C-alpha cells in the first residue's frame, strides 16, 4: 500500500490572497526532496478566489498545483481545510507532505495526521531524504537542549512534517516556469461548519516586528537583571535596531513574548544580529543562525554562541555595551560615517 | 457545564541538562512540573465556571504513577477531580498514540458526565509539538480552536462560545459550537494564588487511576510505541558552524575594533 504513495506535497498557506513566506520556502526545500526522489513537487492551495496564486506556486518550484477554490474556504478553519486536504491526500497519495509551522499549519497538519493515521514531526529545522528507502529525515531540536533528533516515519504514508519559517530557502521565482493546475471540487456547505470566523483583527499598532527587522540587538540572561537589560534597548536605539531576547529573558518578564528569538519564539534572518549576554542554547541559535553578520558579546569564552558568531567579544557586556553606545552616539553626532538610523 | 482539562507532567526544561557524553537527557537533573501552558488551561476552566456560577472541572493526564502530582497541582488551582491513565501499554507514545489514549479516556469520562469543553495548553514544553490537542479534537469529532487568548460569552442555551484566537499579526474572533476543544496561550490569564481550601483538598486528593483495561473498546495496536508511527532515528549535536574571529584586547580596544567593523559593514544597515 505504501508503494503507491508518490510525490512531494507542500501545503500553500495563503492569507488575504497572499502566500505566506514559509510556503515559498517549503517549495524550495520540497523541490530538492522531489528531485532526489525523482517525483513531482505539488502545491496544495485552498481558499476563495485564489486561482491566480497557482502561477506563483509554480514559479517558486512546483510542477503541479491542486486548487480548491470555494467560498467556505475563504478563512482558515480546521474543519473545512482538514476535509479538503484529506480528500486530496486520499485521492492522490503523496509520500511526503510538508506544512509551515505556523498556527494554522500546525493545527491543520495535526488534524490531517490523525485522520490519515500517519506520523507528524513538529517544528522541523532540517530536511533530507534517504532515497533507497524513500524515507524522510526530519530533524528538530529536542528536549530543549543542545541536541537534534532525526524523526522517521517508516511504515506510514504520507510522511508529514511542519517546518519552521525562515529556516529553509525559497528559490528565485521563475515566472516563465510551466506547471499543471488541477482544480478539485469539494462538497461543503457553510451549514456544516461548527466554527465561524466572525472577524479578523490585524494588530496595526504592533510596534515590534522582529520577523522583518533589518538589525536586531538581542539580550540574554547574562545581562543580569531588568535594569541592566535596558542597555540592550539603549544600544538598539543608538543603532536603529529592533530588540530581541532569549526565552529566559521573556520568562523573567524583561521582554514580551513577541520579542523572543528562537525555537518557541521568532525565527529571524536579519542582516545584523547582536547577541549580548546570550550563551547560545540550540533553541536560540536555531532562531538566529541564518543572520548575515553576527556579533556576540559574552563573558564565557566557551559559550556556544561564539561558534555561530561572525565576530566574538569575550568580555563583560555591562562594561562593553555602554562604551559602544557612547561611541555610536558620538559617531552619529559627527554625522555621516555612522548614521545608521 | 463540564470542562475537562488535559495536563501533562514535564521536566522543567529551563533546568534540564544533557549528558554531553551520551547526548541523552539527564532527567534526574530536572524537577517534574505541571506543563506551564496546562496550568493556564486549568486556570481558564476555573475562570469560566466562576463566570457562569456553576460547573465541574475534571483534569486528565497520561503518565507514570508519579504524574498524580500534576493532578494534585491542578486541584490546587481549582479543578474538582482528576483522572490519570497509567499503564505500560501507553509507554513510548508519540502524539498520534497519545491523542488516541486520551480520547478513549475522554469517552469514558463523558459517559458519566457529558463533556462540554476540553481545554489543553498550547503545547508541552518538553516536546513543543502542539499536536495532541488538535488530534484529540479530531478523534472525538469536535472542532478545535488553537492558540486561544480569550474566552468570552459562553452561551449555554445556544451552546456556543466566543473565542479570540491568536494569529501571526493579530487575532480572529471565532464563534464555535460546544462541545469543542481549545488550546490556550499563556497570555489568556495569570495564575492566581491557590486558596487554602484548595491546597488542603489537593494534599488529600487521590485521583482516579485507570489502566488500559479500564478503557472501553480500545484497539491496543494504536497505543504506546506500537501505535506510534514516528520514531527517533538518531540524535546528534548539530554540526558546528565555522567559528568566527575573536576581537582581542581590553574593552576599549575591543569596542574600537567593533566600531571599525560596523563601519566597514555599513551597507548591511541600510534597509532592503
mmCIF file with all atom_site columns, N, CA and C in Angstrom, chain B residues 54-119:
data_model
loop_
_atom_site.group_PDB
_atom_site.id
_atom_site.type_symbol
_atom_site.label_atom_id
_atom_site.label_alt_id
_atom_site.label_comp_id
_atom_site.label_asym_id
_atom_site.label_entity_id
_atom_site.label_seq_id
_atom_site.pdbx_PDB_ins_code
_atom_site.Cartn_x
_atom_site.Cartn_y
_atom_site.Cartn_z
_atom_site.occupancy
_atom_site.B_iso_or_equiv
_atom_site.pdbx_formal_charge
_atom_site.auth_seq_id
_atom_site.auth_comp_id
_atom_site.auth_asym_id
_atom_site.auth_atom_id
_atom_site.pdbx_PDB_model_num
ATOM 1   N N  . UNK B 1 54  ? -21.376 27.941 37.891 1.00 0.00 ? 54  UNK B N  1
ATOM 2   C CA . UNK B 1 54  ? -21.512 26.509 38.136 1.00 0.00 ? 54  UNK B CA 1
ATOM 3   C C  . UNK B 1 54  ? -20.637 25.708 37.175 1.00 0.00 ? 54  UNK B C  1
ATOM 4   N N  . UNK B 1 55  ? -20.535 24.432 37.446 1.00 0.00 ? 55  UNK B N  1
ATOM 5   C CA . UNK B 1 55  ? -19.764 23.590 36.541 1.00 0.00 ? 55  UNK B CA 1
ATOM 6   C C  . UNK B 1 55  ? -18.817 22.671 37.275 1.00 0.00 ? 55  UNK B C  1
ATOM 7   N N  . UNK B 1 56  ? -18.345 21.683 36.540 1.00 0.00 ? 56  UNK B N  1
ATOM 8   C CA . UNK B 1 56  ? -17.385 20.739 37.105 1.00 0.00 ? 56  UNK B CA 1
ATOM 9   C C  . UNK B 1 56  ? -16.138 20.752 36.231 1.00 0.00 ? 56  UNK B C  1
ATOM 10  N N  . UNK B 1 57  ? -14.994 20.804 36.903 1.00 0.00 ? 57  UNK B N  1
ATOM 11  C CA . UNK B 1 57  ? -13.729 20.757 36.167 1.00 0.00 ? 57  UNK B CA 1
ATOM 12  C C  . UNK B 1 57  ? -13.029 19.439 36.472 1.00 0.00 ? 57  UNK B C  1
ATOM 13  N N  . UNK B 1 58  ? -12.824 18.629 35.425 1.00 0.00 ? 58  UNK B N  1
ATOM 14  C CA . UNK B 1 58  ? -12.055 17.402 35.585 1.00 0.00 ? 58  UNK B CA 1
ATOM 15  C C  . UNK B 1 58  ? -10.707 17.607 34.902 1.00 0.00 ? 58  UNK B C  1
ATOM 16  N N  . UNK B 1 59  ? -9.656  17.053 35.492 1.00 0.00 ? 59  UNK B N  1
ATOM 17  C CA . UNK B 1 59  ? -8.385  17.065 34.773 1.00 0.00 ? 59  UNK B CA 1
ATOM 18  C C  . UNK B 1 59  ? -8.028  15.640 34.400 1.00 0.00 ? 59  UNK B C  1
ATOM 19  N N  . UNK B 1 60  ? -7.369  15.529 33.252 1.00 0.00 ? 60  UNK B N  1
ATOM 20  C CA . UNK B 1 60  ? -6.997  14.212 32.748 1.00 0.00 ? 60  UNK B CA 1
ATOM 21  C C  . UNK B 1 60  ? -5.525  14.252 32.359 1.00 0.00 ? 60  UNK B C  1
ATOM 22  N N  . UNK B 1 61  ? -4.796  13.229 32.784 1.00 0.00 ? 61  UNK B N  1
ATOM 23  C CA . UNK B 1 61  ? -3.403  13.137 32.392 1.00 0.00 ? 61  UNK B CA 1
ATOM 24  C C  . UNK B 1 61  ? -3.055  11.706 32.034 1.00 0.00 ? 61  UNK B C  1
ATOM 25  N N  . UNK B 1 62  ? -1.998  11.574 31.241 1.00 0.00 ? 62  UNK B N  1
ATOM 26  C CA . UNK B 1 62  ? -1.461  10.250 30.961 1.00 0.00 ? 62  UNK B CA 1
ATOM 27  C C  . UNK B 1 62  ? -0.002  10.266 31.400 1.00 0.00 ? 62  UNK B C  1
ATOM 28  N N  . UNK B 1 63  ? 0.428   9.216  32.078 1.00 0.00 ? 63  UNK B N  1
ATOM 29  C CA . UNK B 1 63  ? 1.813   9.208  32.516 1.00 0.00 ? 63  UNK B CA 1
ATOM 30  C C  . UNK B 1 63  ? 2.065   8.136  33.550 1.00 0.00 ? 63  UNK B C  1
ATOM 31  N N  . UNK B 1 64  ? 3.288   8.118  34.064 1.00 0.00 ? 64  UNK B N  1
ATOM 32  C CA . UNK B 1 64  ? 3.610   7.157  35.116 1.00 0.00 ? 64  UNK B CA 1
ATOM 33  C C  . UNK B 1 64  ? 2.886   7.532  36.414 1.00 0.00 ? 64  UNK B C  1
ATOM 34  N N  . UNK B 1 65  ? 2.848   6.613  37.406 1.00 0.00 ? 65  UNK B N  1
ATOM 35  C CA . UNK B 1 65  ? 2.099   6.890  38.636 1.00 0.00 ? 65  UNK B CA 1
ATOM 36  C C  . UNK B 1 65  ? 2.446   8.230  39.298 1.00 0.00 ? 65  UNK B C  1
ATOM 37  N N  . UNK B 1 66  ? 3.730   8.641  39.175 1.00 0.00 ? 66  UNK B N  1
ATOM 38  C CA . UNK B 1 66  ? 4.094   9.893  39.852 1.00 0.00 ? 66  UNK B CA 1
ATOM 39  C C  . UNK B 1 66  ? 3.458   11.130 39.215 1.00 0.00 ? 66  UNK B C  1
ATOM 40  N N  . UNK B 1 67  ? 2.815   10.934 38.052 1.00 0.00 ? 67  UNK B N  1
ATOM 41  C CA . UNK B 1 67  ? 2.124   12.067 37.417 1.00 0.00 ? 67  UNK B CA 1
ATOM 42  C C  . UNK B 1 67  ? 0.892   12.510 38.210 1.00 0.00 ? 67  UNK B C  1
ATOM 43  N N  . UNK B 1 68  ? 0.517   11.772 39.252 1.00 0.00 ? 68  UNK B N  1
ATOM 44  C CA . UNK B 1 68  ? -0.580  12.246 40.113 1.00 0.00 ? 68  UNK B CA 1
ATOM 45  C C  . UNK B 1 68  ? -0.235  13.630 40.663 1.00 0.00 ? 68  UNK B C  1
ATOM 46  N N  . UNK B 1 69  ? 1.056   13.938 40.740 1.00 0.00 ? 69  UNK B N  1
ATOM 47  C CA . UNK B 1 69  ? 1.477   15.240 41.276 1.00 0.00 ? 69  UNK B CA 1
ATOM 48  C C  . UNK B 1 69  ? 0.891   16.400 40.467 1.00 0.00 ? 69  UNK B C  1
ATOM 49  N N  . UNK B 1 70  ? 0.812   16.235 39.140 1.00 0.00 ? 70  UNK B N  1
ATOM 50  C CA . UNK B 1 70  ? 0.288   17.357 38.339 1.00 0.00 ? 70  UNK B CA 1
ATOM 51  C C  . UNK B 1 70  ? -1.235  17.443 38.451 1.00 0.00 ? 70  UNK B C  1
ATOM 52  N N  . UNK B 1 71  ? -1.855  16.316 38.784 1.00 0.00 ? 71  UNK B N  1
ATOM 53  C CA . UNK B 1 71  ? -3.301  16.372 39.017 1.00 0.00 ? 71  UNK B CA 1
ATOM 54  C C  . UNK B 1 71  ? -3.573  17.086 40.338 1.00 0.00 ? 71  UNK B C  1
ATOM 55  N N  . UNK B 1 72  ? -2.761  16.767 41.354 1.00 0.00 ? 72  UNK B N  1
ATOM 56  C CA . UNK B 1 72  ? -2.898  17.470 42.637 1.00 0.00 ? 72  UNK B CA 1
ATOM 57  C C  . UNK B 1 72  ? -2.663  18.971 42.450 1.00 0.00 ? 72  UNK B C  1
ATOM 58  N N  . UNK B 1 73  ? -1.674  19.296 41.636 1.00 0.00 ? 73  UNK B N  1
ATOM 59  C CA . UNK B 1 73  ? -1.381  20.715 41.362 1.00 0.00 ? 73  UNK B CA 1
ATOM 60  C C  . UNK B 1 73  ? -2.598  21.387 40.712 1.00 0.00 ? 73  UNK B C  1
ATOM 61  N N  . UNK B 1 74  ? -3.255  20.647 39.811 1.00 0.00 ? 74  UNK B N  1
ATOM 62  C CA . UNK B 1 74  ? -4.441  21.190 39.138 1.00 0.00 ? 74  UNK B CA 1
ATOM 63  C C  . UNK B 1 74  ? -5.601  21.382 40.119 1.00 0.00 ? 74  UNK B C  1
ATOM 64  N N  . UNK B 1 75  ? -5.703  20.470 41.078 1.00 0.00 ? 75  UNK B N  1
ATOM 65  C CA . UNK B 1 75  ? -6.739  20.602 42.122 1.00 0.00 ? 75  UNK B CA 1
ATOM 66  C C  . UNK B 1 75  ? -6.465  21.874 42.935 1.00 0.00 ? 75  UNK B C  1
ATOM 67  N N  . UNK B 1 76  ? -5.189  22.114 43.185 1.00 0.00 ? 76  UNK B N  1
ATOM 68  C CA . UNK B 1 76  ? -4.796  23.333 43.905 1.00 0.00 ? 76  UNK B CA 1
ATOM 69  C C  . UNK B 1 76  ? -5.274  24.579 43.162 1.00 0.00 ? 76  UNK B C  1
ATOM 70  N N  . UNK B 1 77  ? -5.107  24.560 41.853 1.00 0.00 ? 77  UNK B N  1
ATOM 71  C CA . UNK B 1 77  ? -5.519  25.730 41.055 1.00 0.00 ? 77  UNK B CA 1
ATOM 72  C C  . UNK B 1 77  ? -7.045  25.860 41.052 1.00 0.00 ? 77  UNK B C  1
ATOM 73  N N  . UNK B 1 78  ? -7.753  24.735 41.207 1.00 0.00 ? 78  UNK B N  1
ATOM 74  C CA . UNK B 1 78  ? -9.206  24.843 41.302 1.00 0.00 ? 78  UNK B CA 1
ATOM 75  C C  . UNK B 1 78  ? -10.007 23.773 40.591 1.00 0.00 ? 78  UNK B C  1
ATOM 76  N N  . UNK B 1 79  ? -9.341  22.753 40.073 1.00 0.00 ? 79  UNK B N  1
ATOM 77  C CA . UNK B 1 79  ? -10.088 21.652 39.448 1.00 0.00 ? 79  UNK B CA 1
ATOM 78  C C  . UNK B 1 79  ? -10.818 20.865 40.526 1.00 0.00 ? 79  UNK B C  1
ATOM 79  N N  . UNK B 1 80  ? -11.902 20.193 40.121 1.00 0.00 ? 80  UNK B N  1
ATOM 80  C CA . UNK B 1 80  ? -12.695 19.446 41.097 1.00 0.00 ? 80  UNK B CA 1
ATOM 81  C C  . UNK B 1 80  ? -12.219 18.017 41.255 1.00 0.00 ? 80  UNK B C  1
ATOM 82  N N  . UNK B 1 81  ? -11.793 17.411 40.159 1.00 0.00 ? 81  UNK B N  1
ATOM 83  C CA . UNK B 1 81  ? -11.421 16.000 40.237 1.00 0.00 ? 81  UNK B CA 1
ATOM 84  C C  . UNK B 1 81  ? -10.427 15.657 39.137 1.00 0.00 ? 81  UNK B C  1
ATOM 85  N N  . UNK B 1 82  ? -9.770  14.510 39.312 1.00 0.00 ? 82  UNK B N  1
ATOM 86  C CA . UNK B 1 82  ? -8.726  14.186 38.351 1.00 0.00 ? 82  UNK B CA 1
ATOM 87  C C  . UNK B 1 82  ? -8.686  12.716 37.983 1.00 0.00 ? 82  UNK B C  1
ATOM 88  N N  . UNK B 1 83  ? -8.250  12.485 36.760 1.00 0.00 ? 83  UNK B N  1
ATOM 89  C CA . UNK B 1 83  ? -8.107  11.123 36.243 1.00 0.00 ? 83  UNK B CA 1
ATOM 90  C C  . UNK B 1 83  ? -6.712  10.962 35.660 1.00 0.00 ? 83  UNK B C  1
ATOM 91  N N  . UNK B 1 84  ? -6.075  9.856  35.995 1.00 0.00 ? 84  UNK B N  1
ATOM 92  C CA . UNK B 1 84  ? -4.768  9.563  35.406 1.00 0.00 ? 84  UNK B CA 1
ATOM 93  C C  . UNK B 1 84  ? -4.865  8.220  34.694 1.00 0.00 ? 84  UNK B C  1
ATOM 94  N N  . UNK B 1 85  ? -4.487  8.200  33.419 1.00 0.00 ? 85  UNK B N  1
ATOM 95  C CA . UNK B 1 85  ? -4.376  6.897  32.771 1.00 0.00 ? 85  UNK B CA 1
ATOM 96  C C  . UNK B 1 85  ? -2.904  6.505  32.786 1.00 0.00 ? 85  UNK B C  1
ATOM 97  N N  . UNK B 1 86  ? -2.644  5.365  33.354 1.00 0.00 ? 86  UNK B N  1
ATOM 98  C CA . UNK B 1 86  ? -1.271  4.960  33.600 1.00 0.00 ? 86  UNK B CA 1
ATOM 99  C C  . UNK B 1 86  ? -1.147  3.454  33.370 1.00 0.00 ? 86  UNK B C  1
ATOM 100 N N  . UNK B 1 87  ? -0.313  3.112  32.418 1.00 0.00 ? 87  UNK B N  1
ATOM 101 C CA . UNK B 1 87  ? -0.191  1.695  32.070 1.00 0.00 ? 87  UNK B CA 1
ATOM 102 C C  . UNK B 1 87  ? 1.027   1.557  31.168 1.00 0.00 ? 87  UNK B C  1
ATOM 103 N N  . UNK B 1 88  ? 1.728   0.455  31.289 1.00 0.00 ? 88  UNK B N  1
ATOM 104 C CA . UNK B 1 88  ? 2.879   0.251  30.398 1.00 0.00 ? 88  UNK B CA 1
ATOM 105 C C  . UNK B 1 88  ? 2.472   0.254  28.930 1.00 0.00 ? 88  UNK B C  1
ATOM 106 N N  . UNK B 1 89  ? 1.215   -0.111 28.697 1.00 0.00 ? 89  UNK B N  1
ATOM 107 C CA . UNK B 1 89  ? 0.729   -0.158 27.308 1.00 0.00 ? 89  UNK B CA 1
ATOM 108 C C  . UNK B 1 89  ? 0.760   1.212  26.643 1.00 0.00 ? 89  UNK B C  1
ATOM 109 N N  . UNK B 1 90  ? 0.753   2.288  27.466 1.00 0.00 ? 90  UNK B N  1
ATOM 110 C CA . UNK B 1 90  ? 0.760   3.648  26.898 1.00 0.00 ? 90  UNK B CA 1
ATOM 111 C C  . UNK B 1 90  ? 2.183   4.159  26.638 1.00 0.00 ? 90  UNK B C  1
ATOM 112 N N  . UNK B 1 91  ? 3.175   3.441  27.178 1.00 0.00 ? 91  UNK B N  1
ATOM 113 C CA . UNK B 1 91  ? 4.542   3.981  27.173 1.00 0.00 ? 91  UNK B CA 1
ATOM 114 C C  . UNK B 1 91  ? 5.097   4.122  25.762 1.00 0.00 ? 91  UNK B C  1
ATOM 115 N N  . UNK B 1 92  ? 5.861   5.160  25.556 1.00 0.00 ? 92  UNK B N  1
ATOM 116 C CA . UNK B 1 92  ? 6.525   5.386  24.276 1.00 0.00 ? 92  UNK B CA 1
ATOM 117 C C  . UNK B 1 92  ? 5.631   5.977  23.209 1.00 0.00 ? 92  UNK B C  1
ATOM 118 N N  . UNK B 1 93  ? 4.489   6.505  23.633 1.00 0.00 ? 93  UNK B N  1
ATOM 119 C CA . UNK B 1 93  ? 3.524   7.032  22.664 1.00 0.00 ? 93  UNK B CA 1
ATOM 120 C C  . UNK B 1 93  ? 4.006   8.330  22.034 1.00 0.00 ? 93  UNK B C  1
ATOM 121 N N  . UNK B 1 94  ? 3.864   8.460  20.723 1.00 0.00 ? 94  UNK B N  1
ATOM 122 C CA . UNK B 1 94  ? 4.070   9.763  20.080 1.00 0.00 ? 94  UNK B CA 1
ATOM 123 C C  . UNK B 1 94  ? 2.736   10.508 20.100 1.00 0.00 ? 94  UNK B C  1
ATOM 124 N N  . UNK B 1 95  ? 2.654   11.621 19.373 1.00 0.00 ? 95  UNK B N  1
ATOM 125 C CA . UNK B 1 95  ? 1.440   12.433 19.525 1.00 0.00 ? 95  UNK B CA 1
ATOM 126 C C  . UNK B 1 95  ? 0.192   11.711 19.017 1.00 0.00 ? 95  UNK B C  1
ATOM 127 N N  . UNK B 1 96  ? 0.364   10.884 17.973 1.00 0.00 ? 96  UNK B N  1
ATOM 128 C CA . UNK B 1 96  ? -0.807  10.175 17.428 1.00 0.00 ? 96  UNK B CA 1
ATOM 129 C C  . UNK B 1 96  ? -1.356  9.178  18.452 1.00 0.00 ? 96  UNK B C  1
ATOM 130 N N  . UNK B 1 97  ? -0.461  8.381  19.059 1.00 0.00 ? 97  UNK B N  1
ATOM 131 C CA . UNK B 1 97  ? -0.894  7.386  20.044 1.00 0.00 ? 97  UNK B CA 1
ATOM 132 C C  . UNK B 1 97  ? -1.385  8.069  21.326 1.00 0.00 ? 97  UNK B C  1
ATOM 133 N N  . UNK B 1 98  ? -0.787  9.200  21.679 1.00 0.00 ? 98  UNK B N  1
ATOM 134 C CA . UNK B 1 98  ? -1.223  9.916  22.881 1.00 0.00 ? 98  UNK B CA 1
ATOM 135 C C  . UNK B 1 98  ? -2.641  10.443 22.711 1.00 0.00 ? 98  UNK B C  1
ATOM 136 N N  . UNK B 1 99  ? -2.907  11.029 21.540 1.00 0.00 ? 99  UNK B N  1
ATOM 137 C CA . UNK B 1 99  ? -4.259  11.567 21.340 1.00 0.00 ? 99  UNK B CA 1
ATOM 138 C C  . UNK B 1 99  ? -5.280  10.436 21.314 1.00 0.00 ? 99  UNK B C  1
ATOM 139 N N  . UNK B 1 100 ? -4.869  9.261  20.860 1.00 0.00 ? 100 UNK B N  1
ATOM 140 C CA . UNK B 1 100 ? -5.794  8.112  20.869 1.00 0.00 ? 100 UNK B CA 1
ATOM 141 C C  . UNK B 1 100 ? -6.121  7.693  22.295 1.00 0.00 ? 100 UNK B C  1
ATOM 142 N N  . UNK B 1 101 ? -5.087  7.510  23.119 1.00 0.00 ? 101 UNK B N  1
ATOM 143 C CA . UNK B 1 101 ? -5.306  7.072  24.502 1.00 0.00 ? 101 UNK B CA 1
ATOM 144 C C  . UNK B 1 101 ? -6.150  8.098  25.264 1.00 0.00 ? 101 UNK B C  1
ATOM 145 N N  . UNK B 1 102 ? -5.805  9.370  25.110 1.00 0.00 ? 102 UNK B N  1
ATOM 146 C CA . UNK B 1 102 ? -6.554  10.405 25.830 1.00 0.00 ? 102 UNK B CA 1
ATOM 147 C C  . UNK B 1 102 ? -8.005  10.478 25.358 1.00 0.00 ? 102 UNK B C  1
ATOM 148 N N  . UNK B 1 103 ? -8.221  10.267 24.044 1.00 0.00 ? 103 UNK B N  1
ATOM 149 C CA . UNK B 1 103 ? -9.597  10.341 23.551 1.00 0.00 ? 103 UNK B CA 1
ATOM 150 C C  . UNK B 1 103 ? -10.431 9.178  24.097 1.00 0.00 ? 103 UNK B C  1
ATOM 151 N N  . UNK B 1 104 ? -9.780  8.035  24.290 1.00 0.00 ? 104 UNK B N  1
ATOM 152 C CA . UNK B 1 104 ? -10.504 6.884  24.886 1.00 0.00 ? 104 UNK B CA 1
ATOM 153 C C  . UNK B 1 104 ? -10.876 7.193  26.337 1.00 0.00 ? 104 UNK B C  1
ATOM 154 N N  . UNK B 1 105 ? -9.956  7.819  27.068 1.00 0.00 ? 105 UNK B N  1
ATOM 155 C CA . UNK B 1 105 ? -10.255 8.193  28.448 1.00 0.00 ? 105 UNK B CA 1
ATOM 156 C C  . UNK B 1 105 ? -11.359 9.249  28.494 1.00 0.00 ? 105 UNK B C  1
ATOM 157 N N  . UNK B 1 106 ? -11.321 10.171 27.534 1.00 0.00 ? 106 UNK B N  1
ATOM 158 C CA . UNK B 1 106 ? -12.352 11.215 27.472 1.00 0.00 ? 106 UNK B CA 1
ATOM 159 C C  . UNK B 1 106 ? -13.725 10.605 27.189 1.00 0.00 ? 106 UNK B C  1
ATOM 160 N N  . UNK B 1 107 ? -13.752 9.580  26.343 1.00 0.00 ? 107 UNK B N  1
ATOM 161 C CA . UNK B 1 107 ? -15.024 8.904  26.069 1.00 0.00 ? 107 UNK B CA 1
ATOM 162 C C  . UNK B 1 107 ? -15.578 8.287  27.354 1.00 0.00 ? 107 UNK B C  1
ATOM 163 N N  . UNK B 1 108 ? -14.675 7.694  28.133 1.00 0.00 ? 108 UNK B N  1
ATOM 164 C CA . UNK B 1 108 ? -15.101 7.061  29.388 1.00 0.00 ? 108 UNK B CA 1
ATOM 165 C C  . UNK B 1 108 ? -15.617 8.128  30.366 1.00 0.00 ? 108 UNK B C  1
ATOM 166 N N  . UNK B 1 109 ? -14.884 9.238  30.459 1.00 0.00 ? 109 UNK B N  1
ATOM 167 C CA . UNK B 1 109 ? -15.301 10.311 31.371 1.00 0.00 ? 109 UNK B CA 1
ATOM 168 C C  . UNK B 1 109 ? -16.660 10.864 30.958 1.00 0.00 ? 109 UNK B C  1
ATOM 169 N N  . UNK B 1 110 ? -16.861 11.029 29.654 1.00 0.00 ? 110 UNK B N  1
ATOM 170 C CA . UNK B 1 110 ? -18.098 11.670 29.202 1.00 0.00 ? 110 UNK B CA 1
ATOM 171 C C  . UNK B 1 110 ? -19.311 10.740 29.300 1.00 0.00 ? 110 UNK B C  1
ATOM 172 N N  . UNK B 1 111 ? -19.048 9.453  29.490 1.00 0.00 ? 111 UNK B N  1
ATOM 173 C CA . UNK B 1 111 ? -20.156 8.520  29.684 1.00 0.00 ? 111 UNK B CA 1
ATOM 174 C C  . UNK B 1 111 ? -20.917 8.838  30.972 1.00 0.00 ? 111 UNK B C  1
ATOM 175 N N  . UNK B 1 112 ? -20.157 9.181  32.006 1.00 0.00 ? 112 UNK B N  1
ATOM 176 C CA . UNK B 1 112 ? -20.776 9.501  33.292 1.00 0.00 ? 112 UNK B CA 1
ATOM 177 C C  . UNK B 1 112 ? -21.263 10.942 33.344 1.00 0.00 ? 112 UNK B C  1
ATOM 178 N N  . UNK B 1 113 ? -20.548 11.814 32.665 1.00 0.00 ? 113 UNK B N  1
ATOM 179 C CA . UNK B 1 113 ? -20.912 13.231 32.670 1.00 0.00 ? 113 UNK B CA 1
ATOM 180 C C  . UNK B 1 113 ? -20.501 13.816 31.326 1.00 0.00 ? 113 UNK B C  1
ATOM 181 N N  . UNK B 1 114 ? -21.473 14.154 30.475 1.00 0.00 ? 114 UNK B N  1
ATOM 182 C CA . UNK B 1 114 ? -21.129 14.644 29.140 1.00 0.00 ? 114 UNK B CA 1
ATOM 183 C C  . UNK B 1 114 ? -20.168 15.840 29.221 1.00 0.00 ? 114 UNK B C  1
ATOM 184 N N  . UNK B 1 115 ? -19.216 15.860 28.309 1.00 0.00 ? 115 UNK B N  1
ATOM 185 C CA . UNK B 1 115 ? -18.198 16.909 28.319 1.00 0.00 ? 115 UNK B CA 1
ATOM 186 C C  . UNK B 1 115 ? -18.610 18.036 27.377 1.00 0.00 ? 115 UNK B C  1
ATOM 187 N N  . UNK B 1 116 ? -18.590 19.272 27.881 1.00 0.00 ? 116 UNK B N  1
ATOM 188 C CA . UNK B 1 116 ? -18.969 20.423 27.055 1.00 0.00 ? 116 UNK B CA 1
ATOM 189 C C  . UNK B 1 116 ? -17.766 21.089 26.411 1.00 0.00 ? 116 UNK B C  1
ATOM 190 N N  . UNK B 1 117 ? -16.656 21.044 27.153 1.00 0.00 ? 117 UNK B N  1
ATOM 191 C CA . UNK B 1 117 ? -15.493 21.798 26.687 1.00 0.00 ? 117 UNK B CA 1
ATOM 192 C C  . UNK B 1 117 ? -14.236 21.047 27.112 1.00 0.00 ? 117 UNK B C  1
ATOM 193 N N  . UNK B 1 118 ? -13.263 20.968 26.189 1.00 0.00 ? 118 UNK B N  1
ATOM 194 C CA . UNK B 1 118 ? -11.961 20.395 26.542 1.00 0.00 ? 118 UNK B CA 1
ATOM 195 C C  . UNK B 1 118 ? -10.931 21.510 26.364 1.00 0.00 ? 118 UNK B C  1
ATOM 196 N N  . UNK B 1 119 ? -10.084 21.667 27.365 1.00 0.00 ? 119 UNK B N  1
ATOM 197 C CA . UNK B 1 119 ? -9.048  22.704 27.255 1.00 0.00 ? 119 UNK B CA 1
ATOM 198 C C  . UNK B 1 119 ? -7.679  22.047 27.440 1.00 0.00 ? 119 UNK B C  1
#
